């Protein structure tokens, strides 16, 4: 318990994690997805052995456990070990009922100039893991890209937005993200801006302008390059037996099966500029955003302007 409390304290020191906690808390108000992952300090300090046992009994059920292995593993031996250690498990209750996530577009601005930097995240409601549009939004996410001033290479970035950020000198860094859950998701961008009068506004304008551009005029060449980059990234994440084992478990939990690489390749390759335009129109263009600002955020626009810029005709 004390170790968990210490982890919670350390976690609050990561501004990025705080931003995403707040993003979920306002995007999914009144639903379990709004809760902090670690929970409040009070809950950690008052946790008892009976609470832990009750949680394990309720959630560690045979139908919720997958055993995965990768590498030089003898399948027959693995099956024997699984039967020996898990064969006696019996379900003690019905299926756990998880409340659905309910998205609400909203804004939270916590200004604290002592932080020195402005941390800003803007997102819209995305898709679940199993939604047919998942890979199209992943391609769009790759097109938005990421950039960090400390890493250099601004002029050679494949993302148009990354090159634009480099030329502007703002923000200090940014990254796009696509976070998926069972029945919903968050698709957006997170940036860190220096304390300047217009840095936050320029960052937000650039992100929303790029989202509108992807809806209106993305080229076939850009889409193909993004698809190639996405396939490369997904393959590089499975560069060892540990990563492959984790990937098997993750896919079994989210899809109920292991998706072959050939199928993933085909589903990414099936994304076209027309499909990208459709998903950007359905999930992003003229949708209510959720926005979180933390730090030196004096220049963060009000929500009405942010909402209007999701479909501004001026680019």
Short mmCIF file of C-alpha atoms in Angstrom, two decimals:
data_model
loop_
_atom_site.label_atom_id
_atom_site.label_comp_id
_atom_site.label_asym_id
_atom_site.label_seq_id
_atom_site.Cartn_x
_atom_site.Cartn_y
_atom_site.Cartn_z
CA UNK A 1 0.00 0.00 0.00
CA UNK A 2 2.78 2.42 0.90
CA UNK A 3 4.58 1.61 -2.37
CA UNK A 4 1.38 2.31 -4.31
CA UNK A 5 0.95 5.61 -2.50
CA UNK A 6 4.54 6.55 -3.31
CA UNK A 7 3.90 5.71 -6.96
CA UNK A 8 0.83 7.95 -6.93
CA UNK A 9 2.87 10.84 -5.53
CA UNK A 10 5.60 10.39 -8.14
CA UNK A 11 3.00 10.09 -10.90
CA UNK A 12 1.51 13.48 -10.06
CA UNK A 13 4.92 15.00 -10.82
CA UNK A 14 4.58 14.01 -14.49
CA UNK A 15 2.71 16.87 -16.13
CA UNK A 16 1.90 14.78 -19.19
CA UNK A 17 0.15 12.16 -17.07
CA UNK A 18 -1.74 14.87 -15.19
CA UNK A 19 -2.91 16.36 -18.51
CA UNK A 20 -4.30 13.03 -19.71
CA UNK A 21 -5.95 12.37 -16.34
CA UNK A 22 -7.74 15.70 -16.61
CA UNK A 23 -8.57 15.06 -20.26
CA UNK A 24 -10.38 11.85 -19.31
CA UNK A 25 -12.03 13.42 -16.27
CA UNK A 26 -13.81 16.06 -18.36
CA UNK A 27 -14.29 14.02 -21.54
CA UNK A 28 -16.09 11.21 -19.69
CA UNK A 29 -17.79 13.08 -16.86
CA UNK A 30 -19.88 10.87 -14.60
CA UNK A 31 -18.51 7.59 -16.00
CA UNK A 32 -15.74 5.24 -14.77
CA UNK A 33 -13.40 6.40 -17.55
CA UNK A 34 -13.19 9.76 -15.80
CA UNK A 35 -11.51 8.22 -12.75
CA UNK A 36 -7.81 8.62 -12.10
CA UNK A 37 -5.95 5.35 -12.80
CA UNK A 38 -4.29 5.26 -9.38
CA UNK A 39 -7.21 6.72 -7.48
CA UNK A 40 -7.13 9.43 -4.80
CA UNK A 41 -4.61 9.23 -1.99
CA UNK A 42 -7.40 8.63 0.54
CA UNK A 43 -8.45 5.42 -1.19
CA UNK A 44 -4.89 4.11 -1.28
CA UNK A 45 -4.31 4.83 2.41
CA UNK A 46 -7.56 3.18 3.49
CA UNK A 47 -7.23 0.08 1.29
CA UNK A 48 -7.57 -3.20 3.22
CA UNK A 49 -6.76 -6.85 2.54
CA UNK A 50 -10.46 -7.67 2.23
CA UNK A 51 -10.86 -5.04 -0.49
CA UNK A 52 -8.00 -6.57 -2.50
CA UNK A 53 -9.37 -10.10 -2.10
CA UNK A 54 -12.82 -8.95 -3.16
CA UNK A 55 -11.37 -7.31 -6.27
CA UNK A 56 -9.35 -10.41 -7.19
CA UNK A 57 -12.36 -12.68 -6.66
CA UNK A 58 -14.54 -10.49 -8.85
CA UNK A 59 -12.15 -9.77 -11.71
CA UNK A 60 -9.61 -12.62 -11.86
CA UNK A 61 -12.03 -15.05 -13.49
CA UNK A 62 -11.15 -17.85 -15.97
CA UNK A 63 -13.00 -16.09 -18.80
CA UNK A 64 -10.94 -12.92 -18.22
CA UNK A 65 -7.48 -14.52 -18.17
CA UNK A 66 -5.32 -15.26 -21.23
CA UNK A 67 -2.03 -17.13 -21.08
CA UNK A 68 0.29 -16.11 -23.91
CA UNK A 69 3.80 -17.23 -24.83
CA UNK A 70 6.31 -16.42 -27.56
CA UNK A 71 9.73 -17.66 -28.60
CA UNK A 72 11.22 -21.10 -28.00
CA UNK A 73 8.20 -22.50 -26.16
CA UNK A 74 7.07 -26.13 -26.30
CA UNK A 75 3.30 -25.87 -26.80
CA UNK A 76 2.48 -29.23 -25.20
CA UNK A 77 4.56 -28.40 -22.14
CA UNK A 78 2.88 -24.98 -21.88
CA UNK A 79 -0.55 -26.63 -21.98
CA UNK A 80 0.48 -29.01 -19.18
CA UNK A 81 1.69 -26.15 -17.01
CA UNK A 82 -1.50 -24.19 -17.69
CA UNK A 83 -3.65 -27.17 -16.68
CA UNK A 84 -1.53 -27.71 -13.57
CA UNK A 85 -1.65 -24.13 -12.29
CA UNK A 86 -4.92 -22.82 -13.73
CA UNK A 87 -6.97 -25.91 -14.49
CA UNK A 88 -8.75 -25.84 -11.15
CA UNK A 89 -10.03 -22.28 -11.49
CA UNK A 90 -13.79 -21.92 -11.42
CA UNK A 91 -15.94 -18.90 -12.15
CA UNK A 92 -17.41 -17.44 -8.97
CA UNK A 93 -19.71 -14.87 -10.50
CA UNK A 94 -21.31 -13.51 -13.62
CA UNK A 95 -19.76 -11.28 -16.22
CA UNK A 96 -18.47 -7.97 -14.89
CA UNK A 97 -20.66 -5.11 -16.11
CA UNK A 98 -18.61 -2.09 -17.15
CA UNK A 99 -20.50 1.17 -17.55
CA UNK A 100 -20.26 2.65 -21.04
CA UNK A 101 -18.15 5.76 -21.61
CA UNK A 102 -20.19 8.90 -22.36
CA UNK A 103 -18.24 11.62 -24.15
CA UNK A 104 -18.78 15.32 -23.41
CA UNK A 105 -17.00 18.12 -25.24
CA UNK A 106 -15.64 20.58 -22.66
CA UNK A 107 -12.74 22.77 -21.57
CA UNK A 108 -10.59 22.87 -18.44
CA UNK A 109 -7.94 25.56 -18.04
CA UNK A 110 -5.76 25.49 -14.92
CA UNK A 111 -3.50 28.49 -15.20
CA UNK A 112 -0.34 28.46 -13.08
CA UNK A 113 2.41 30.70 -14.46
CA UNK A 114 4.88 29.28 -11.92
CA UNK A 115 5.05 26.11 -14.03
CA UNK A 116 6.77 28.12 -16.75
CA UNK A 117 5.44 26.10 -19.68
CA UNK A 118 1.96 25.62 -21.12
CA UNK A 119 0.79 22.02 -21.48
CA UNK A 120 -2.22 21.71 -23.77
CA UNK A 121 -4.18 18.71 -25.05
CA UNK A 122 -7.07 18.82 -27.50
CA UNK A 123 -9.07 15.78 -28.60
CA UNK A 124 -12.33 14.50 -30.02
CA UNK A 125 -14.17 11.25 -29.43
CA UNK A 126 -12.52 8.48 -31.42
CA UNK A 127 -13.35 4.81 -31.84
CA UNK A 128 -13.17 1.56 -29.90
CA UNK A 129 -10.49 -1.05 -30.59
CA UNK A 130 -12.85 -3.10 -32.73
CA UNK A 131 -14.42 -0.30 -34.75
CA UNK A 132 -13.91 -0.71 -38.54
CA UNK A 133 -12.61 2.89 -38.68
CA UNK A 134 -9.80 2.21 -36.18
CA UNK A 135 -7.04 1.81 -38.75
CA UNK A 136 -8.20 4.82 -40.80
CA UNK A 137 -7.91 7.00 -37.70
CA UNK A 138 -4.49 5.49 -36.99
CA UNK A 139 -3.37 6.57 -40.46
CA UNK A 140 -4.75 10.07 -39.77
CA UNK A 141 -2.91 10.04 -36.44
CA UNK A 142 0.32 9.19 -38.28
CA UNK A 143 -0.26 12.04 -40.72
CA UNK A 144 -0.55 14.55 -37.86
CA UNK A 145 2.72 13.12 -36.54
CA UNK A 146 4.92 14.43 -33.74
CA UNK A 147 7.91 16.67 -33.24
CA UNK A 148 10.32 17.61 -30.48
CA UNK A 149 12.69 20.54 -30.75
CA UNK A 150 15.34 18.63 -28.79
CA UNK A 151 15.45 15.87 -31.42
CA UNK A 152 16.00 18.12 -34.43
CA UNK A 153 15.30 17.05 -37.99
CA UNK A 154 12.44 19.50 -38.42
CA UNK A 155 12.95 20.15 -42.14
CA UNK A 156 13.09 16.44 -42.92
CA UNK A 157 10.00 15.38 -40.99
CA UNK A 158 7.49 13.46 -43.15
CA UNK A 159 4.56 15.22 -41.46
CA UNK A 160 3.58 18.57 -42.98
CA UNK A 161 2.46 19.74 -39.55
CA UNK A 162 5.81 18.81 -37.98
CA UNK A 163 7.64 20.84 -40.62
CA UNK A 164 5.29 23.76 -39.99
CA UNK A 165 5.90 23.58 -36.24
CA UNK A 166 9.65 23.60 -36.88
CA UNK A 167 9.41 26.68 -39.09
CA UNK A 168 7.25 28.51 -36.53
CA UNK A 169 9.51 27.53 -33.64
CA UNK A 170 6.35 26.75 -31.68
CA UNK A 171 5.58 24.63 -29.75
CA UNK A 172 8.52 23.11 -27.89
CA UNK A 173 7.12 19.65 -28.71
CA UNK A 174 3.90 17.94 -29.70
CA UNK A 175 2.56 14.46 -30.34
CA UNK A 176 -0.62 13.03 -31.77
CA UNK A 177 -2.42 10.22 -29.96
CA UNK A 178 -5.22 7.72 -30.47
CA UNK A 179 -6.38 6.14 -27.20
CA UNK A 180 -8.98 3.39 -27.58
CA UNK A 181 -11.27 1.58 -25.15
CA UNK A 182 -14.04 -1.00 -25.37
CA UNK A 183 -16.73 1.35 -26.67
CA UNK A 184 -15.10 4.76 -27.17
CA UNK A 185 -11.76 6.52 -27.55
CA UNK A 186 -9.90 9.83 -27.62
CA UNK A 187 -8.14 11.06 -30.77
CA UNK A 188 -6.11 14.23 -30.57
CA UNK A 189 -2.81 15.99 -29.90
CA UNK A 190 -0.77 17.11 -26.89
CA UNK A 191 1.77 19.92 -26.96
CA UNK A 192 4.17 21.77 -24.69
CA UNK A 193 4.54 25.49 -25.37
CA UNK A 194 6.94 28.06 -23.97
CA UNK A 195 5.69 31.07 -22.08
CA UNK A 196 4.97 33.47 -24.92
CA UNK A 197 1.93 35.62 -25.63
CA UNK A 198 0.81 33.71 -28.71
CA UNK A 199 2.50 30.30 -28.35
CA UNK A 200 -0.60 28.42 -27.14
CA UNK A 201 -2.87 30.07 -29.71
CA UNK A 202 -0.45 29.29 -32.55
CA UNK A 203 -0.21 25.64 -31.44
CA UNK A 204 -3.99 25.20 -31.24
CA UNK A 205 -4.52 26.99 -34.57
CA UNK A 206 -1.93 24.75 -36.23
CA UNK A 207 -3.44 21.53 -34.90
CA UNK A 208 -7.00 22.43 -35.85
CA UNK A 209 -5.84 23.73 -39.23
CA UNK A 210 -4.12 20.42 -39.96
CA UNK A 211 -7.23 18.48 -38.95
CA UNK A 212 -9.30 20.57 -41.38
CA UNK A 213 -6.70 20.05 -44.11
CA UNK A 214 -6.84 16.28 -43.68
CA UNK A 215 -10.59 16.48 -44.16
CA UNK A 216 -10.41 18.71 -47.23
CA UNK A 217 -7.27 18.12 -49.24
CA UNK A 218 -4.95 15.32 -48.17
CA UNK A 219 -3.03 13.89 -51.13
CA UNK A 220 -2.76 10.21 -52.12
CA UNK A 221 1.03 10.40 -51.72
CA UNK A 222 0.72 11.59 -48.13
CA UNK A 223 -1.73 8.83 -47.31
CA UNK A 224 0.52 6.13 -48.78
CA UNK A 225 3.55 7.44 -46.88
CA UNK A 226 1.56 7.49 -43.64
CA UNK A 227 0.38 3.91 -44.23
CA UNK A 228 3.98 2.77 -44.78
CA UNK A 229 5.10 4.57 -41.61
CA UNK A 230 2.26 3.05 -39.57
CA UNK A 231 3.07 -0.47 -40.75
CA UNK A 232 6.74 0.07 -39.93
CA UNK A 233 5.90 1.36 -36.46
CA UNK A 234 3.57 -1.55 -35.67
CA UNK A 235 6.17 -4.09 -36.82
CA UNK A 236 8.95 -2.41 -34.82
CA UNK A 237 6.84 -2.73 -31.66
CA UNK A 238 7.09 -6.53 -31.97
CA UNK A 239 10.89 -6.73 -32.16
CA UNK A 240 11.33 -9.33 -29.41
CA UNK A 241 9.63 -12.23 -27.68
CA UNK A 242 8.52 -10.07 -24.73
CA UNK A 243 6.86 -7.53 -27.01
CA UNK A 244 5.24 -10.29 -29.10
CA UNK A 245 3.92 -11.99 -25.96
CA UNK A 246 2.41 -8.73 -24.72
CA UNK A 247 0.91 -8.08 -28.16
CA UNK A 248 -0.76 -11.51 -28.17
CA UNK A 249 -2.30 -10.89 -24.75
CA UNK A 250 -3.43 -7.38 -25.67
CA UNK A 251 -5.09 -8.52 -28.88
CA UNK A 252 -6.82 -11.43 -27.17
CA UNK A 253 -8.25 -9.06 -24.57
CA UNK A 254 -9.37 -6.44 -27.08
CA UNK A 255 -10.26 -8.47 -30.20
CA UNK A 256 -10.74 -11.96 -28.80
CA UNK A 257 -8.20 -13.29 -31.31
CA UNK A 258 -4.67 -12.72 -32.61
CA UNK A 259 -4.83 -10.71 -35.82
CA UNK A 260 -2.27 -11.98 -38.37
CA UNK A 261 0.25 -9.43 -39.63
CA UNK A 262 -1.01 -10.00 -43.17
CA UNK A 263 -4.52 -8.94 -42.11
CA UNK A 264 -3.22 -5.84 -40.33
CA UNK A 265 -1.21 -4.94 -43.44
CA UNK A 266 -4.29 -5.41 -45.64
CA UNK A 267 -6.53 -3.31 -43.39
CA UNK A 268 -4.01 -0.46 -43.33
CA UNK A 269 -3.45 -0.70 -47.08
CA UNK A 270 -7.22 -0.49 -47.63
CA UNK A 271 -7.28 3.08 -46.28
CA UNK A 272 -7.76 5.55 -49.14
CA UNK A 273 -7.88 9.38 -49.29
CA UNK A 274 -11.66 9.11 -49.67
CA UNK A 275 -11.91 6.90 -46.57
CA UNK A 276 -9.70 9.30 -44.65
CA UNK A 277 -11.91 12.22 -45.66
CA UNK A 278 -14.96 10.29 -44.46
CA UNK A 279 -13.57 9.41 -41.02
CA UNK A 280 -12.20 12.93 -40.50
CA UNK A 281 -15.65 14.27 -41.32
CA UNK A 282 -17.38 11.76 -39.07
CA UNK A 283 -15.14 11.98 -36.01
CA UNK A 284 -13.23 15.29 -36.18
CA UNK A 285 -14.62 17.99 -38.47
CA UNK A 286 -17.18 20.21 -36.69
CA UNK A 287 -17.18 17.98 -33.58
CA UNK A 288 -17.13 19.22 -30.00
CA UNK A 289 -13.53 19.04 -28.75
CA UNK A 290 -12.32 18.37 -25.24
CA UNK A 291 -9.46 20.68 -24.22
CA UNK A 292 -7.17 20.79 -21.19
CA UNK A 293 -4.64 23.51 -20.43
CA UNK A 294 -2.16 23.48 -17.54
CA UNK A 295 0.55 26.01 -16.73
CA UNK A 296 1.15 29.34 -18.47
CA UNK A 297 -2.09 29.14 -20.44
CA UNK A 298 -3.10 32.81 -20.64
CA UNK A 299 -3.31 32.51 -24.44
CA UNK A 300 -5.64 29.49 -24.48
CA UNK A 301 -8.72 30.51 -26.54
CA UNK A 302 -12.21 30.23 -25.06
CA UNK A 303 -14.31 27.17 -25.86
CA UNK A 304 -16.60 28.94 -28.28
CA UNK A 305 -13.68 29.89 -30.52
CA UNK A 306 -12.17 26.40 -30.24
CA UNK A 307 -15.46 24.85 -31.25
CA UNK A 308 -15.84 27.25 -34.19
CA UNK A 309 -12.33 26.46 -35.45
CA UNK A 310 -13.22 22.77 -35.77
CA UNK A 311 -15.00 23.72 -38.99
CA UNK A 312 -13.59 27.12 -39.93
CA UNK A 313 -13.72 27.79 -43.71
CA UNK A 314 -10.54 29.88 -43.53
CA UNK A 315 -7.26 27.96 -43.95
#
